[in-house]
PDB file of C-alpha atoms and ligand atoms in Angstrom:
ATOM      1  CA  MET A   1      14.078  65.777   3.683  1.00  0.00           C
ATOM      2  CA  ALA A   2      10.598  64.445   3.268  1.00  0.00           C
ATOM      3  CA  LEU A   3       7.682  66.527   2.070  1.00  0.00           C
ATOM      4  CA  VAL A   4       5.604  67.842   4.984  1.00  0.00           C
ATOM      5  CA  ALA A   5       1.833  68.311   5.038  1.00  0.00           C
ATOM      6  CA  VAL A   6       0.999  71.281   7.277  1.00  0.00           C
ATOM      7  CA  PHE A   7      -2.649  71.508   8.280  1.00  0.00           C
ATOM      8  CA  SER A   8      -4.853  73.184  10.878  1.00  0.00           C
ATOM      9  CA  ASP A   9      -8.373  73.555  12.237  1.00  0.00           C
ATOM     10  CA  VAL A  10      -9.719  70.080  11.591  1.00  0.00           C
ATOM     11  CA  HIS A  11     -12.442  70.732  14.184  1.00  0.00           C
ATOM     12  CA  GLY A  12     -13.717  67.186  14.465  1.00  0.00           C
ATOM     13  CA  ASN A  13     -14.395  66.841  10.729  1.00  0.00           C
ATOM     14  CA  LEU A  14     -13.182  63.321   9.990  1.00  0.00           C
ATOM     15  CA  GLU A  15     -14.268  63.218   6.334  1.00  0.00           C
ATOM     16  CA  ALA A  16     -12.317  66.373   5.515  1.00  0.00           C
ATOM     17  CA  LEU A  17      -9.293  65.155   7.477  1.00  0.00           C
ATOM     18  CA  ASP A  18      -9.222  61.813   5.695  1.00  0.00           C
ATOM     19  CA  ALA A  19      -9.561  63.497   2.305  1.00  0.00           C
ATOM     20  CA  ALA A  20      -6.696  65.887   3.091  1.00  0.00           C
ATOM     21  CA  LEU A  21      -4.450  63.098   4.387  1.00  0.00           C
ATOM     22  CA  ARG A  22      -5.191  60.993   1.306  1.00  0.00           C
ATOM     23  CA  ASP A  23      -4.350  63.919  -0.951  1.00  0.00           C
ATOM     24  CA  ALA A  24      -1.134  64.656   0.962  1.00  0.00           C
ATOM     25  CA  ARG A  25       0.058  61.053   0.810  1.00  0.00           C
ATOM     26  CA  SER A  26      -0.743  60.833  -2.894  1.00  0.00           C
ATOM     27  CA  HIS A  27       1.586  63.827  -3.391  1.00  0.00           C
ATOM     28  CA  GLY A  28       4.375  62.175  -1.430  1.00  0.00           C
ATOM     29  CA  ALA A  29       3.945  63.728   2.032  1.00  0.00           C
ATOM     30  CA  GLU A  30       5.663  61.595   4.650  1.00  0.00           C
ATOM     31  CA  ARG A  31       5.481  63.954   7.593  1.00  0.00           C
ATOM     32  CA  PHE A  32       2.498  65.728   9.092  1.00  0.00           C
ATOM     33  CA  VAL A  33       2.255  68.868  11.190  1.00  0.00           C
ATOM     34  CA  CYS A  34      -0.993  70.007  12.805  1.00  0.00           C
ATOM     35  CA  LEU A  35      -1.399  73.613  13.938  1.00  0.00           C
ATOM     36  CA  GLY A  36      -4.224  72.957  16.388  1.00  0.00           C
ATOM     37  CA  ASP A  37      -7.993  72.955  16.805  1.00  0.00           C
ATOM     38  CA  VAL A  38      -8.224  69.225  16.246  1.00  0.00           C
ATOM     39  CA  VAL A  39     -11.620  69.307  17.987  1.00  0.00           C
ATOM     40  CA  GLY A  40     -14.588  71.644  18.471  1.00  0.00           C
ATOM     41  CA  TYR A  41     -17.546  72.183  16.048  1.00  0.00           C
ATOM     42  CA  GLY A  42     -17.519  68.745  14.391  1.00  0.00           C
ATOM     43  CA  ALA A  43     -19.040  65.455  15.564  1.00  0.00           C
ATOM     44  CA  ASP A  44     -15.910  63.251  15.422  1.00  0.00           C
ATOM     45  CA  PRO A  45     -13.545  64.659  18.057  1.00  0.00           C
ATOM     46  CA  ASN A  46     -12.181  61.312  19.219  1.00  0.00           C
ATOM     47  CA  ALA A  47     -11.632  59.853  15.759  1.00  0.00           C
ATOM     48  CA  CYS A  48      -9.822  63.041  14.676  1.00  0.00           C
ATOM     49  CA  CYS A  49      -7.583  62.966  17.774  1.00  0.00           C
ATOM     50  CA  GLU A  50      -6.759  59.331  17.092  1.00  0.00           C
ATOM     51  CA  ARG A  51      -6.007  59.872  13.389  1.00  0.00           C
ATOM     52  CA  ILE A  52      -3.717  62.777  14.170  1.00  0.00           C
ATOM     53  CA  ARG A  53      -2.012  61.091  17.102  1.00  0.00           C
ATOM     54  CA  ALA A  54      -1.253  58.131  14.826  1.00  0.00           C
ATOM     55  CA  LEU A  55       0.543  60.414  12.343  1.00  0.00           C
ATOM     56  CA  GLY A  56       3.285  60.921  14.924  1.00  0.00           C
ATOM     57  CA  GLY A  57       4.026  64.488  13.832  1.00  0.00           C
ATOM     58  CA  THR A  58       4.180  67.760  15.714  1.00  0.00           C
ATOM     59  CA  VAL A  59       0.852  69.156  16.941  1.00  0.00           C
ATOM     60  CA  VAL A  60       0.397  72.516  18.666  1.00  0.00           C
ATOM     61  CA  ARG A  61      -2.487  73.602  20.874  1.00  0.00           C
ATOM     62  CA  GLY A  62      -5.425  75.570  19.528  1.00  0.00           C
ATOM     63  CA  ASN A  63      -7.957  77.507  21.590  1.00  0.00           C
ATOM     64  CA  HIS A  64     -10.619  74.825  21.063  1.00  0.00           C
ATOM     65  CA  ASP A  65      -8.206  72.034  22.047  1.00  0.00           C
ATOM     66  CA  HIS A  66      -7.517  73.974  25.232  1.00  0.00           C
ATOM     67  CA  ALA A  67     -11.146  74.796  26.039  1.00  0.00           C
ATOM     68  CA  CYS A  68     -12.319  71.226  25.386  1.00  0.00           C
ATOM     69  CA  SER A  69      -9.678  69.713  27.666  1.00  0.00           C
ATOM     70  CA  HIS A  70      -9.678  72.246  30.526  1.00  0.00           C
ATOM     71  CA  ARG A  71     -12.319  73.699  32.832  1.00  0.00           C
ATOM     72  CA  VAL A  72     -12.034  77.223  31.539  1.00  0.00           C
ATOM     73  CA  SER A  73     -14.702  79.875  31.129  1.00  0.00           C
ATOM     74  CA  LEU A  74     -16.340  79.927  27.697  1.00  0.00           C
ATOM     75  CA  ASP A  75     -17.295  83.603  27.933  1.00  0.00           C
ATOM     76  CA  TRP A  76     -15.041  84.624  25.092  1.00  0.00           C
ATOM     77  CA  PHE A  77     -16.396  81.934  22.732  1.00  0.00           C
ATOM     78  CA  ASN A  78     -19.355  82.823  20.550  1.00  0.00           C
ATOM     79  CA  PRO A  79     -22.546  80.841  21.379  1.00  0.00           C
ATOM     80  CA  LEU A  80     -22.065  78.324  18.537  1.00  0.00           C
ATOM     81  CA  ALA A  81     -18.476  77.622  19.539  1.00  0.00           C
ATOM     82  CA  ALA A  82     -19.366  77.418  23.237  1.00  0.00           C
ATOM     83  CA  ALA A  83     -22.161  74.903  22.552  1.00  0.00           C
ATOM     84  CA  ALA A  84     -19.725  72.762  20.571  1.00  0.00           C
ATOM     85  CA  VAL A  85     -17.071  72.958  23.292  1.00  0.00           C
ATOM     86  CA  ARG A  86     -19.587  71.813  25.938  1.00  0.00           C
ATOM     87  CA  TRP A  87     -20.658  68.903  23.744  1.00  0.00           C
ATOM     88  CA  THR A  88     -17.058  67.948  22.890  1.00  0.00           C
ATOM     89  CA  ARG A  89     -16.003  67.949  26.553  1.00  0.00           C
ATOM     90  CA  LEU A  90     -18.587  65.232  27.208  1.00  0.00           C
ATOM     91  CA  GLN A  91     -17.453  63.123  24.243  1.00  0.00           C
ATOM     92  CA  LEU A  92     -13.679  63.086  24.658  1.00  0.00           C
ATOM     93  CA  THR A  93     -12.115  59.925  26.028  1.00  0.00           C
ATOM     94  CA  ALA A  94      -9.759  60.420  28.967  1.00  0.00           C
ATOM     95  CA  GLU A  95      -6.842  59.493  26.744  1.00  0.00           C
ATOM     96  CA  ASN A  96      -7.660  62.030  24.052  1.00  0.00           C
ATOM     97  CA  ARG A  97      -8.400  64.725  26.629  1.00  0.00           C
ATOM     98  CA  ASP A  98      -5.029  64.104  28.282  1.00  0.00           C
ATOM     99  CA  TRP A  99      -3.301  64.273  24.907  1.00  0.00           C
ATOM    100  CA  LEU A 100      -4.979  67.619  24.095  1.00  0.00           C
ATOM    101  CA  ARG A 101      -4.105  68.954  27.565  1.00  0.00           C
ATOM    102  CA  GLU A 102      -0.411  68.336  26.981  1.00  0.00           C
ATOM    103  CA  LEU A 103      -0.059  69.898  23.533  1.00  0.00           C
ATOM    104  CA  PRO A 104       2.625  72.595  23.324  1.00  0.00           C
ATOM    105  CA  TYR A 105       1.634  76.168  22.514  1.00  0.00           C
ATOM    106  CA  GLU A 106       4.340  76.538  19.901  1.00  0.00           C
ATOM    107  CA  ALA A 107       6.968  74.415  18.160  1.00  0.00           C
ATOM    108  CA  GLU A 108       9.506  74.457  15.348  1.00  0.00           C
ATOM    109  CA  LEU A 109       9.895  72.394  12.229  1.00  0.00           C
ATOM    110  CA  ASP A 110      13.555  71.358  11.875  1.00  0.00           C
ATOM    111  CA  GLY A 111      14.774  74.901  12.542  1.00  0.00           C
ATOM    112  CA  LYS A 112      13.058  75.946   9.290  1.00  0.00           C
ATOM    113  CA  ALA A 113       9.682  77.238  10.441  1.00  0.00           C
ATOM    114  CA  HIS A 114       7.808  78.251  13.573  1.00  0.00           C
ATOM    115  CA  LEU A 115       4.537  76.448  14.247  1.00  0.00           C
ATOM    116  CA  VAL A 116       1.785  78.173  16.255  1.00  0.00           C
ATOM    117  CA  HIS A 117      -2.020  78.223  16.171  1.00  0.00           C
ATOM    118  CA  GLY A 118      -2.572  81.994  16.474  1.00  0.00           C
ATOM    119  CA  ALA A 119       0.607  84.104  16.487  1.00  0.00           C
ATOM    120  CA  LEU A 120       3.992  84.118  18.186  1.00  0.00           C
ATOM    121  CA  HIS A 121       3.572  87.287  20.267  1.00  0.00           C
ATOM    122  CA  ASP A 122       0.974  85.606  22.510  1.00  0.00           C
ATOM    123  CA  PRO A 123       0.752  81.856  21.803  1.00  0.00           C
ATOM    124  CA  ARG A 124      -1.244  81.208  24.991  1.00  0.00           C
ATOM    125  CA  HIS A 125      -4.034  83.611  24.047  1.00  0.00           C
ATOM    126  CA  TRP A 126      -4.297  82.889  20.337  1.00  0.00           C
ATOM    127  CA  PRO A 127      -4.402  86.336  18.719  1.00  0.00           C
ATOM    128  CA  TYR A 128      -5.942  86.451  15.235  1.00  0.00           C
ATOM    129  CA  LEU A 129      -3.909  87.563  12.225  1.00  0.00           C
ATOM    130  CA  PHE A 130      -6.626  88.788   9.885  1.00  0.00           C
ATOM    131  CA  GLU A 131      -4.634  91.504   8.149  1.00  0.00           C
ATOM    132  CA  GLY A 132      -1.108  92.845   7.856  1.00  0.00           C
ATOM    133  CA  ALA A 133      -1.465  95.264  10.780  1.00  0.00           C
ATOM    134  CA  ASP A 134      -2.391  92.374  13.101  1.00  0.00           C
ATOM    135  CA  ALA A 135       0.952  90.748  12.330  1.00  0.00           C
ATOM    136  CA  ALA A 136       3.035  93.769  13.429  1.00  0.00           C
ATOM    137  CA  PRO A 137       3.551  92.514  17.022  1.00  0.00           C
ATOM    138  CA  HIS A 138       4.118  88.979  15.766  1.00  0.00           C
ATOM    139  CA  PHE A 139       7.104  89.608  13.497  1.00  0.00           C
ATOM    140  CA  PRO A 140       9.625  90.675  16.170  1.00  0.00           C
ATOM    141  CA  ARG A 141       9.146  87.242  17.793  1.00  0.00           C
ATOM    142  CA  GLN A 142       9.697  85.409  14.502  1.00  0.00           C
ATOM    143  CA  THR A 143      13.383  84.500  14.239  1.00  0.00           C
ATOM    144  CA  LEU A 144      13.045  81.989  11.390  1.00  0.00           C
ATOM    145  CA  PRO A 145      12.166  83.037   7.830  1.00  0.00           C
ATOM    146  CA  LEU A 146       8.872  81.148   7.934  1.00  0.00           C
ATOM    147  CA  CYS A 147       5.998  80.718  10.390  1.00  0.00           C
ATOM    148  CA  PHE A 148       2.955  78.517   9.824  1.00  0.00           C
ATOM    149  CA  VAL A 149      -0.280  79.537  11.569  1.00  0.00           C
ATOM    150  CA  GLY A 150      -3.992  78.628  11.482  1.00  0.00           C
ATOM    151  CA  HIS A 151      -6.867  79.922  13.654  1.00  0.00           C
ATOM    152  CA  THR A 152      -8.678  82.302  11.261  1.00  0.00           C
ATOM    153  CA  HIS A 153      -9.624  79.487   8.831  1.00  0.00           C
ATOM    154  CA  VAL A 154      -8.596  81.797   5.978  1.00  0.00           C
ATOM    155  CA  PRO A 155      -5.517  80.925   3.901  1.00  0.00           C
ATOM    156  CA  ILE A 156      -3.357  84.025   3.512  1.00  0.00           C
ATOM    157  CA  VAL A 157       0.292  85.105   3.473  1.00  0.00           C
ATOM    158  CA  PHE A 158       1.882  88.024   5.337  1.00  0.00           C
ATOM    159  CA  ALA A 159       5.399  89.024   4.384  1.00  0.00           C
ATOM    160  CA  ARG A 160       7.522  91.538   6.234  1.00  0.00           C
ATOM    161  CA  ILE A 161       9.958  93.136   3.882  1.00  0.00           C
ATOM    162  CA  GLY A 162      11.956  95.886   5.560  1.00  0.00           C
ATOM    163  CA  LYS A 163       9.401  97.837   7.564  1.00  0.00           C
ATOM    164  CA  ASN A 164       6.431  96.915   5.430  1.00  0.00           C
ATOM    165  CA  VAL A 165       3.988  94.066   5.955  1.00  0.00           C
ATOM    166  CA  LEU A 166       2.405  92.882   2.720  1.00  0.00           C
ATOM    167  CA  GLU A 167      -0.507  90.488   2.558  1.00  0.00           C
ATOM    168  CA  SER A 168      -1.613  88.313  -0.272  1.00  0.00           C
ATOM    169  CA  ARG A 169      -3.790  85.349  -1.111  1.00  0.00           C
ATOM    170  CA  LEU A 170      -2.041  82.064  -0.482  1.00  0.00           C
ATOM    171  CA  GLY A 171      -0.602  80.707  -3.716  1.00  0.00           C
ATOM    172  CA  ALA A 172       2.389  78.447  -4.362  1.00  0.00           C
ATOM    173  CA  PHE A 173       5.700  80.175  -3.686  1.00  0.00           C
ATOM    174  CA  ARG A 174       9.343  79.476  -2.981  1.00  0.00           C
ATOM    175  CA  LEU A 175      10.971  81.073   0.011  1.00  0.00           C
ATOM    176  CA  GLU A 176      14.041  82.947  -1.147  1.00  0.00           C
ATOM    177  CA  GLY A 177      16.959  82.526   1.215  1.00  0.00           C
ATOM    178  CA  SER A 178      18.901  85.566   2.240  1.00  0.00           C
ATOM    179  CA  ASP A 179      16.927  88.742   1.598  1.00  0.00           C
ATOM    180  CA  GLY A 180      15.839  88.961   5.253  1.00  0.00           C
ATOM    181  CA  ALA A 181      12.138  88.773   4.476  1.00  0.00           C
ATOM    182  CA  LYS A 182       9.963  86.969   6.989  1.00  0.00           C
ATOM    183  CA  VAL A 183       6.814  85.200   5.945  1.00  0.00           C
ATOM    184  CA  VAL A 184       3.717  84.020   7.828  1.00  0.00           C
ATOM    185  CA  VAL A 185       1.653  81.388   6.047  1.00  0.00           C
ATOM    186  CA  ASN A 186      -1.873  80.765   7.269  1.00  0.00           C
ATOM    187  CA  VAL A 187      -2.609  77.251   6.010  1.00  0.00           C
ATOM    188  CA  GLY A 188      -6.390  77.712   6.195  1.00  0.00           C
ATOM    189  CA  SER A 189      -8.692  75.088   7.671  1.00  0.00           C
ATOM    190  CA  VAL A 190      -9.206  71.422   6.858  1.00  0.00           C
ATOM    191  CA  GLY A 191     -12.538  70.999   8.615  1.00  0.00           C
ATOM    192  CA  GLN A 192     -14.286  74.369   8.415  1.00  0.00           C
ATOM    193  CA  PRO A 193     -12.878  76.724   5.747  1.00  0.00           C
ATOM    194  CA  ARG A 194     -14.161  80.311   5.945  1.00  0.00           C
ATOM    195  CA  ASP A 195     -12.817  81.876   2.762  1.00  0.00           C
ATOM    196  CA  GLY A 196     -15.909  81.062   0.732  1.00  0.00           C
ATOM    197  CA  ASN A 197     -14.448  77.827  -0.596  1.00  0.00           C
ATOM    198  CA  PRO A 198     -15.807  74.719   1.173  1.00  0.00           C
ATOM    199  CA  LYS A 199     -12.958  72.436   0.042  1.00  0.00           C
ATOM    200  CA  ALA A 200     -10.544  71.272   2.745  1.00  0.00           C
ATOM    201  CA  CYS A 201      -7.446  73.469   2.778  1.00  0.00           C
ATOM    202  CA  TYR A 202      -3.869  72.656   3.777  1.00  0.00           C
ATOM    203  CA  VAL A 203      -0.278  73.202   2.621  1.00  0.00           C
ATOM    204  CA  LEU A 204       2.491  70.965   1.301  1.00  0.00           C
ATOM    205  CA  PHE A 205       5.916  72.185   2.378  1.00  0.00           C
ATOM    206  CA  ASP A 206       9.242  71.058   0.948  1.00  0.00           C
ATOM    207  CA  PRO A 207      11.800  72.086   3.592  1.00  0.00           C
ATOM    208  CA  ASP A 208      14.780  71.532   1.265  1.00  0.00           C
ATOM    209  CA  GLU A 209      13.442  73.670  -1.546  1.00  0.00           C
ATOM    210  CA  GLY A 210      11.603  76.165   0.676  1.00  0.00           C
ATOM    211  CA  LEU A 211       8.586  75.449  -1.475  1.00  0.00           C
ATOM    212  CA  VAL A 212       5.063  76.108  -0.135  1.00  0.00           C
ATOM    213  CA  VAL A 213       2.139  74.696  -2.143  1.00  0.00           C
ATOM    214  CA  PRO A 214      -1.470  75.204  -0.991  1.00  0.00           C
ATOM    215  CA  ARG A 215      -3.936  72.384  -1.663  1.00  0.00           C
ATOM    216  CA  ARG A 216      -7.750  72.370  -1.822  1.00  0.00           C
ATOM    217  CA  VAL A 217      -9.445  69.011  -1.543  1.00  0.00           C
ATOM    218  CA  GLU A 218     -13.041  68.199  -2.295  1.00  0.00           C
ATOM    219  CA  TYR A 219     -14.833  65.844   0.085  1.00  0.00           C
ATOM    220  CA  ASP A 220     -18.398  64.765   0.718  1.00  0.00           C
ATOM    221  CA  ALA A 221     -19.662  66.924   3.588  1.00  0.00           C
ATOM    222  CA  MET A 222     -23.103  65.229   3.709  1.00  0.00           C
ATOM    223  CA  PRO A 223     -22.141  62.545   6.252  1.00  0.00           C
ATOM    224  CA  THR A 224     -20.239  65.169   8.264  1.00  0.00           C
ATOM    225  CA  ALA A 225     -23.268  67.441   8.351  1.00  0.00           C
ATOM    226  CA  SER A 226     -25.699  64.670   9.228  1.00  0.00           C
ATOM    227  CA  LYS A 227     -23.500  63.549  12.140  1.00  0.00           C
ATOM    228  CA  ILE A 228     -23.476  67.146  13.420  1.00  0.00           C
ATOM    229  CA  LEU A 229     -27.281  67.244  13.263  1.00  0.00           C
ATOM    230  CA  SER A 230     -27.766  63.844  14.898  1.00  0.00           C
ATOM    231  CA  ALA A 231     -25.398  64.847  17.693  1.00  0.00           C
ATOM    232  CA  GLY A 232     -27.708  67.770  18.479  1.00  0.00           C
ATOM    233  CA  LEU A 233     -24.995  70.303  17.692  1.00  0.00           C
ATOM    234  CA  PRO A 234     -26.178  73.699  16.309  1.00  0.00           C
ATOM    235  CA  LYS A 235     -27.405  73.246  12.733  1.00  0.00           C
ATOM    236  CA  GLN A 236     -25.420  76.278  11.539  1.00  0.00           C
ATOM    237  CA  LEU A 237     -22.295  74.166  12.108  1.00  0.00           C
ATOM    238  CA  ALA A 238     -23.571  71.722   9.500  1.00  0.00           C
ATOM    239  CA  MET A 239     -24.754  74.387   7.043  1.00  0.00           C
ATOM    240  CA  ARG A 240     -21.509  76.324   6.966  1.00  0.00           C
ATOM    241  CA  LEU A 241     -19.561  73.316   5.713  1.00  0.00           C
ATOM    242  CA  PHE A 242     -21.312  73.702   2.346  1.00  0.00           C
ATOM    243  CA  LEU A 243     -20.755  77.459   2.203  1.00  0.00           C
ATOM    244  CA  GLY A 244     -17.154  77.634   3.311  1.00  0.00           C
ATOM    245  CA  ARG A 245     -18.111  80.395   5.771  1.00  0.00           C
TER     246      ARG A 245
HETATM  247 ZN1   ZN B   1     -10.308  76.947  14.563  1.00  0.00          ZN
END
């Protein structure tokens, strides 16, 4: 089975997306899975939709994809996010908006892994898994050994072993078959990492070997930032790309 690139939270950052896709292909990835938030924050929502649509892989719906393609209240978005959603709504082509509107809330990868933006216990409301305790309601819904998530923009692993939930930084690991452990892998963010490292973040997954390998990819965020500024989007959205926060 072909190597799969699993990525999330591109947020309209075309330069980061292209760098991550280039890196994935150079490592032999032939399939691509996107865990949502294709748009929102960045200045290239349409180009990112089109790139990702062309990959032909599974894509699930993030909260920004939903808000940018539906007339929903933005009360629960912070002011920066809400400003970006309003701007993105005006930019999206009808075709890209329709595509975002139809994205599923959750999916599966070949019966090997769940795919969801937030967590499985409430895929339509995108709960955040920041720490082990947050994942407690998620694990009963996880029937497969592995679940890939995004949403927090922080790469991390939660493992439920017996009754305990352990958390750890995301490093390369191999999923061991039959010990009953269940693992959640947050693949971090391509377009707006928030773990203090500004490099684009995603994961290579070998479904045959159960191997998960995180990747960090350097890209030039200057053009990304200047497009954000020229679009009149909040300048903090440009600044944070250099900080990884
Ligand atoms: Zn996001």
